[in-house]
Tab-separated table of C-alpha atoms in Angstrom:
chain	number	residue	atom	x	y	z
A	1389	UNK	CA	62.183	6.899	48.546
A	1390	UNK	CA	60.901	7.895	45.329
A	1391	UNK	CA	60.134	6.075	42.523
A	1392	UNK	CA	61.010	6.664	38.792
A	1393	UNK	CA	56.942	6.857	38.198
A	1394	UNK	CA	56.891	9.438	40.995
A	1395	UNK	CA	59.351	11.687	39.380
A	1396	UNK	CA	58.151	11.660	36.282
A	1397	UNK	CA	54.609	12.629	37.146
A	1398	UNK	CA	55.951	15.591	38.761
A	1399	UNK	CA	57.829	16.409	35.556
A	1400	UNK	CA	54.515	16.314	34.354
A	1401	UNK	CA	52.841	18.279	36.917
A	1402	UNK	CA	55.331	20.872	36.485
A	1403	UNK	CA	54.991	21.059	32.751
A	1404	UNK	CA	51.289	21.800	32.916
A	1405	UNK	CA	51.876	24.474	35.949
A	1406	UNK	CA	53.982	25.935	33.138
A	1407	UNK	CA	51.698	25.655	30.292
A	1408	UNK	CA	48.793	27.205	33.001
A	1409	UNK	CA	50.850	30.140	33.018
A	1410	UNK	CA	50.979	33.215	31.012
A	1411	UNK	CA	54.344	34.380	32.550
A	1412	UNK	CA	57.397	33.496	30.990
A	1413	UNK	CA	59.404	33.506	33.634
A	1414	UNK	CA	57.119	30.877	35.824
A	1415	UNK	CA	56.588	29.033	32.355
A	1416	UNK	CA	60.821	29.269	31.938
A	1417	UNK	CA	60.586	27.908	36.102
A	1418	UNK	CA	58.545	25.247	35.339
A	1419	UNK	CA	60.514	23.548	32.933
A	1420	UNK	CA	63.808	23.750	34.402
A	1421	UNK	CA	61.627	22.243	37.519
A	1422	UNK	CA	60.653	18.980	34.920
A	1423	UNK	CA	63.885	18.689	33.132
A	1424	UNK	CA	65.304	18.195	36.839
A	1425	UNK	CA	62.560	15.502	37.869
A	1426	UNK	CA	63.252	13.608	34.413
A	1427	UNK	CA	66.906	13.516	35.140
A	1428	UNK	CA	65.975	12.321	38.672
A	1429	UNK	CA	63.755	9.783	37.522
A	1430	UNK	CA	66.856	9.017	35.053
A	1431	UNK	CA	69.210	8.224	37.515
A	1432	UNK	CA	66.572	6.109	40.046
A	1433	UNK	CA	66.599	3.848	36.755
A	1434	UNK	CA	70.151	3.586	36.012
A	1435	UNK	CA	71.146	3.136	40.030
A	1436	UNK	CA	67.946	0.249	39.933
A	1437	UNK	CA	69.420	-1.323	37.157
A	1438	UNK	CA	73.062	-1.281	38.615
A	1439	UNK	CA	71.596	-2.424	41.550
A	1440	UNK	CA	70.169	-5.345	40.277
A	1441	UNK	CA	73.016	-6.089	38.230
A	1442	UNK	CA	75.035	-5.695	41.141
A	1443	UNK	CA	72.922	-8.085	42.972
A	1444	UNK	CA	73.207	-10.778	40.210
A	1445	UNK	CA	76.518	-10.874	40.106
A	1446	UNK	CA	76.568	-11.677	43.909
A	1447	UNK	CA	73.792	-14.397	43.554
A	1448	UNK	CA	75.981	-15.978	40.682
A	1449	UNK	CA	79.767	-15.600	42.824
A	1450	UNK	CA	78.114	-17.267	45.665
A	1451	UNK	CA	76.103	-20.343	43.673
A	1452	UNK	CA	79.398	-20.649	41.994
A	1453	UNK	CA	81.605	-21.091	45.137
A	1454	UNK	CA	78.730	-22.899	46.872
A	1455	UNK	CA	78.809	-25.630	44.209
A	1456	UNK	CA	82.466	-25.538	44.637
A	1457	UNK	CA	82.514	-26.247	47.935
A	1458	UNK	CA	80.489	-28.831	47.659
A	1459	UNK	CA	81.976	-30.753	45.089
């Protein structure tokens, strides 16, 4: 799986591909090409972040009951 980092690099790659270019139609290309990876890359972060959210809501619900049983 990608990574956010990997995404936006190729955002980056294809912004330079497009400012290489002297054709406006590969330039126009290009950045529709980054503006996708950066939205990628946007939504790896937010489903990381749920995720871990996610995760420490679980980790809390089970301490919780844990201690509850025990007591």
């Amino acid at each position: 799986m990608d990574t956010p980092q990997i995404s936006r690099a190729r955002a980056a790659a294809e912004r330079a591909n497009g400012d290489a270019s002297t054709l406006s139609n590969v330039k126009e290309r290009c950045e529709r090409a980054a503006r996708a990876w950066e939205e990628i890359a946007d939504r790896q972060e937010r489903t990381a972040a749920a995720r871990i959210e996610r995760e420490s809501r679980v980790v809390t619900r089970d301490s919780q009951e844990a201690l509850a049983t025990a007591s």
